[in-house]
Amino acid sequence: MVLNALGAGLVILGAGLGIGKIGSSAVESIARQPEASGTIQTAMIIAAALIEGVALFALIICLIS
């Protein structure tokens, strides 16, 4: 049970770091090219949603095992 909790924590940590990196890169890109902000924001939201989905799936697997 302790290893399940450790695995769940690592999943959430990885997802948080990934989404933070995406957000940081998106803000930097928008600062460099403000006219492309709509495209950058859309790509950022899609990538963050994919990471969040995989993290949720991995979290469920950790807690079920």
XYZ file of C-alpha atoms in Angstrom:
65
model
C 0.000 0.000 0.000
C 2.876 2.362 0.738
C 4.391 1.729 -2.688
C 1.053 2.533 -4.316
C 1.010 5.895 -2.565
C 4.628 6.523 -3.570
C 3.826 5.695 -7.190
C 0.799 7.978 -7.127
C 2.908 10.801 -5.712
C 5.538 10.360 -8.407
C 2.862 10.406 -11.101
C 1.422 13.663 -9.811
C 4.888 15.180 -9.422
C 5.833 14.302 -12.992
C 2.582 15.638 -14.396
C 2.922 18.871 -12.440
C 6.464 19.419 -13.657
C 5.461 18.679 -17.247
C 2.512 21.057 -17.220
C 4.650 23.726 -15.548
C 7.274 23.389 -18.276
C 4.599 23.669 -20.967
C 3.164 26.792 -19.336
C 6.582 28.377 -18.981
C 7.461 27.724 -22.607
C 4.092 29.017 -23.791
C 4.448 32.286 -21.876
C 7.958 32.755 -23.244
C 6.759 32.043 -26.787
C 3.837 34.456 -26.490
C 6.216 37.138 -25.197
C 8.396 36.661 -28.277
C 5.537 36.464 -30.801
C 2.358 38.055 -29.436
C 0.573 37.706 -32.785
C 0.739 33.898 -32.499
C -0.768 33.793 -29.011
C -3.976 32.031 -30.092
C -2.135 29.169 -31.764
C 0.338 28.822 -28.907
C -2.411 28.859 -26.292
C -4.407 26.198 -28.132
C -1.372 23.927 -28.446
C -0.550 24.468 -24.764
C -4.060 23.535 -23.624
C -4.108 20.387 -25.776
C -0.687 19.264 -24.517
C -1.606 19.950 -20.881
C -4.853 18.008 -21.280
C -2.997 15.027 -22.737
C -0.500 15.040 -19.868
C -3.312 15.356 -17.339
C -5.178 12.449 -18.926
C -2.157 10.165 -18.833
C -1.426 11.208 -15.249
C -4.991 10.440 -14.193
C -4.828 7.033 -15.873
C -1.495 6.244 -14.170
C -2.846 7.446 -10.823
C -5.833 5.119 -11.098
C -3.559 2.199 -12.008
C -1.325 2.950 -8.994
C -4.256 3.054 -6.600
C -5.946 -0.081 -7.995
C -2.799 -2.259 -7.923
